[in-house]
PDB file of C-alpha atoms in Angstrom:
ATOM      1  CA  UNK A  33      16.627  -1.678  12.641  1.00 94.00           C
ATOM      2  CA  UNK A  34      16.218   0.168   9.295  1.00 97.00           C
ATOM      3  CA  UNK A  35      14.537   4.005   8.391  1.00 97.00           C
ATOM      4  CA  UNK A  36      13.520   3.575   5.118  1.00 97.00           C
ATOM      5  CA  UNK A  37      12.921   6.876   3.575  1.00 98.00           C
ATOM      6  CA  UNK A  38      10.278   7.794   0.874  1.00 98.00           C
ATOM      7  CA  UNK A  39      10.310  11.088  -0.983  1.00 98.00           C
ATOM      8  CA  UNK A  40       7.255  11.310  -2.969  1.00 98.00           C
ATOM      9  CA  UNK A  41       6.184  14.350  -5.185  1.00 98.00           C
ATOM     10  CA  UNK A  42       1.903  14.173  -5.729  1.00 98.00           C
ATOM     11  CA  UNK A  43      -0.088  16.040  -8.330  1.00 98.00           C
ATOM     12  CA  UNK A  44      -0.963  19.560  -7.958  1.00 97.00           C
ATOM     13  CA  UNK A  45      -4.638  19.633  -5.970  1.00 98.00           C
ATOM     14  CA  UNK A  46      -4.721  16.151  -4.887  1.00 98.00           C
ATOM     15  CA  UNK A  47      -2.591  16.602  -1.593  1.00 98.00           C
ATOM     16  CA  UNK A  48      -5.595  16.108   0.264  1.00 98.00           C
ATOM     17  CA  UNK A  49      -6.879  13.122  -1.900  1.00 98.00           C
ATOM     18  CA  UNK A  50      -3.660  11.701  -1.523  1.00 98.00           C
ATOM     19  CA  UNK A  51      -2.877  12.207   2.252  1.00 98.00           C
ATOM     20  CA  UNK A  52      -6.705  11.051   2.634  1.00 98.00           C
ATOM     21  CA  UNK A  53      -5.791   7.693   0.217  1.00 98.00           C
ATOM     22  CA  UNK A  54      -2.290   7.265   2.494  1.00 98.00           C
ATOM     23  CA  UNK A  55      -4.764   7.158   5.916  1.00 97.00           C
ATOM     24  CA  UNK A  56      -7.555   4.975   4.575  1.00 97.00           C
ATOM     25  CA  UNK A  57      -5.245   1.912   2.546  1.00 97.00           C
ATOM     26  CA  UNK A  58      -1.460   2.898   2.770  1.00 97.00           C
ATOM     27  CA  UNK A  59      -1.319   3.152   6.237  1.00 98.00           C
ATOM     28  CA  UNK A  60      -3.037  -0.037   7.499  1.00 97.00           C
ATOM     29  CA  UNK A  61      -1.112  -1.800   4.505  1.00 97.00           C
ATOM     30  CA  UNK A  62       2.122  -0.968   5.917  1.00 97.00           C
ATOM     31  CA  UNK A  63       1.319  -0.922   9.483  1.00 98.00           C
ATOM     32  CA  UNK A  64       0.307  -4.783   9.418  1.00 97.00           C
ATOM     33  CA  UNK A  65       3.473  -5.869   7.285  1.00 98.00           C
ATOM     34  CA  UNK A  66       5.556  -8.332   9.544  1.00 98.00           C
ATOM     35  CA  UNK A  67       8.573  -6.736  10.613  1.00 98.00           C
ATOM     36  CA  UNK A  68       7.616  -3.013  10.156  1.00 98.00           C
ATOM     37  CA  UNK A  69       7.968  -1.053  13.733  1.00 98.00           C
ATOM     38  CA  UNK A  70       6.814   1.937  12.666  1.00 98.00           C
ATOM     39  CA  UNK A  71       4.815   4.368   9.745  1.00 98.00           C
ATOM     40  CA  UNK A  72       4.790   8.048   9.603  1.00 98.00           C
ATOM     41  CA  UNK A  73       3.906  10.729   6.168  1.00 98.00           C
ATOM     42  CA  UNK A  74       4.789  14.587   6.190  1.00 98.00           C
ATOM     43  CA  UNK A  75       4.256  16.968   4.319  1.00 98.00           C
ATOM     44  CA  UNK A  76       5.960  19.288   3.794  1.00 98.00           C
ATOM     45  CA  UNK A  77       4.718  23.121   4.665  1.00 98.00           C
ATOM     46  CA  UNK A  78       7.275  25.061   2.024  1.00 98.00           C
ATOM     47  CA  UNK A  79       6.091  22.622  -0.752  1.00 97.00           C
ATOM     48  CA  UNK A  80       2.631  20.878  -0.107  1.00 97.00           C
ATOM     49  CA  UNK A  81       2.797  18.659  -3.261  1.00 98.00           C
ATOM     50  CA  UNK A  82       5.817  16.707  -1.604  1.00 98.00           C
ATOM     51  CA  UNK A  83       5.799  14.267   1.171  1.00 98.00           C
ATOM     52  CA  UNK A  84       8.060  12.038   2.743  1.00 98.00           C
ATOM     53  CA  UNK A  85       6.915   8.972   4.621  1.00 98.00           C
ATOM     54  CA  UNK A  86       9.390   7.648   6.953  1.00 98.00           C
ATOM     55  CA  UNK A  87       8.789   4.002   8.102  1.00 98.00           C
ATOM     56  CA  UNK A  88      11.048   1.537  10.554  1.00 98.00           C
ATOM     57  CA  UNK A  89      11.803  -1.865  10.084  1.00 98.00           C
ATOM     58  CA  UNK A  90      13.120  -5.120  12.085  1.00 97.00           C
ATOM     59  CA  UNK A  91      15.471  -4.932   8.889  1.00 96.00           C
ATOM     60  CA  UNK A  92      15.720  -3.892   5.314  1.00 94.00           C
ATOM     61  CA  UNK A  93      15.491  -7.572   4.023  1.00 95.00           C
ATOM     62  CA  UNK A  94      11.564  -7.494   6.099  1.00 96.00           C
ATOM     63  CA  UNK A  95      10.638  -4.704   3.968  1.00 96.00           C
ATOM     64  CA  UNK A  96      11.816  -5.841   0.833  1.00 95.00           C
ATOM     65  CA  UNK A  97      10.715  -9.277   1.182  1.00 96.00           C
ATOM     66  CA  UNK A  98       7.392  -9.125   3.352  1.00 97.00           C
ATOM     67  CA  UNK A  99       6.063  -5.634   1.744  1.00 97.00           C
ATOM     68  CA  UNK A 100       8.058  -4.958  -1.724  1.00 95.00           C
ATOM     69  CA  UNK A 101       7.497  -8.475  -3.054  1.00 96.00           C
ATOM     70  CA  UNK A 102       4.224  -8.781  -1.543  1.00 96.00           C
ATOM     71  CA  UNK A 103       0.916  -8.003  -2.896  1.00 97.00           C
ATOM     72  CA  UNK A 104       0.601  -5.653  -0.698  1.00 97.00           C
ATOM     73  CA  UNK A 105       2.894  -3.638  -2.469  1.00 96.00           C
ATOM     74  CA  UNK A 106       0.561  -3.804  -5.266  1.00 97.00           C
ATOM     75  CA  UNK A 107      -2.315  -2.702  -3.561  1.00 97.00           C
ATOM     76  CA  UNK A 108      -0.239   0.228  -1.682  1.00 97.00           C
ATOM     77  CA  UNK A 109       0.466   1.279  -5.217  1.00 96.00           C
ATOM     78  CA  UNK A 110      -2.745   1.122  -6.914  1.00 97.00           C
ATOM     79  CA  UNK A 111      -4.231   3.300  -3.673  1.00 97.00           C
ATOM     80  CA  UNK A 112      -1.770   5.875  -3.926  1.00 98.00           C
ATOM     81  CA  UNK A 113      -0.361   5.801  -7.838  1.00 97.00           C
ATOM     82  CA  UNK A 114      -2.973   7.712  -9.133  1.00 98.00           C
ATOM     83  CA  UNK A 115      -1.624  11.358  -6.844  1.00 98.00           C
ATOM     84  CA  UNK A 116       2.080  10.603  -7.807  1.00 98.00           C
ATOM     85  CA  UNK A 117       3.430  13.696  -9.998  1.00 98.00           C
ATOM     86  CA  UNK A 118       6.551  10.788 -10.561  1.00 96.00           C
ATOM     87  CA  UNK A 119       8.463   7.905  -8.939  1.00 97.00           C
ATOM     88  CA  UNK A 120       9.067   8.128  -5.767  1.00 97.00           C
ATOM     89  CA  UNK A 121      12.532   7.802  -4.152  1.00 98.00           C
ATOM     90  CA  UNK A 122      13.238   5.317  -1.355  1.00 96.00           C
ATOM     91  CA  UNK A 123      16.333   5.032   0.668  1.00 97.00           C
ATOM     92  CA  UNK A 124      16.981   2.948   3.170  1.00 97.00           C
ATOM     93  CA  UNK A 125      19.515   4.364   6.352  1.00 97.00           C
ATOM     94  CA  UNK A 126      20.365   3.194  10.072  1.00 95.00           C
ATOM     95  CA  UNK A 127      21.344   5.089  12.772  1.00 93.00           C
ATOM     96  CA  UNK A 128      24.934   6.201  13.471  1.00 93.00           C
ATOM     97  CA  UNK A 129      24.354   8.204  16.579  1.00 90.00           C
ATOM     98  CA  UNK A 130      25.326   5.837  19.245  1.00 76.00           C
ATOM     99  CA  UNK A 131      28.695   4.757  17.048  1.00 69.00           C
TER     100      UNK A 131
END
């Protein structure tokens, strides 16, 4: 299993729109991708314009290959591209608690 990790900065004012736009297309778009466990957004409560949305995967190669080159990639971005203040940043980590 993979976390990938998505820190995403949205404009000024449209925290709402976009945390409204994340529920109504992003999620479900995610959510259904083969491979993907889970999908989670925060926000964050010292900065409200930044978010991070933490999703887990089978693996990173079912992320990159079933969502990334996917259209629904496309779609995730033309629902949510219009709040972005910039590019987001995605990382991908696994767990090293158990060693």
């Amino acid at each position: 299993m993979v976390t990938e990790i998505v820190s995403i900065d949205v404009q000024a004012g449209q925290e709402a729109a976009f945390a409204a736009a994340f529920r109504e297309t992003g999620y479900e778009l995610l959510a259904t991708t083969p491979g993907c466990i889970s999908v989670k957004l925060h926000q964050s409560t010292e900065n409200p314009s930044r978010f991070v949305n933490v999703n887990e995967w089978e693996s990173e190669q079912a992320h990159l290959e079933n969502f990334r080159d996917s259209d629904r990639f496309v779609k995730f971005g033309q629902a949510l591209g219009p709040y972005l203040a910039g590019t987001p940043v995605v990382e991908h980590f696994t767990d090293v608690t158990a060693g």
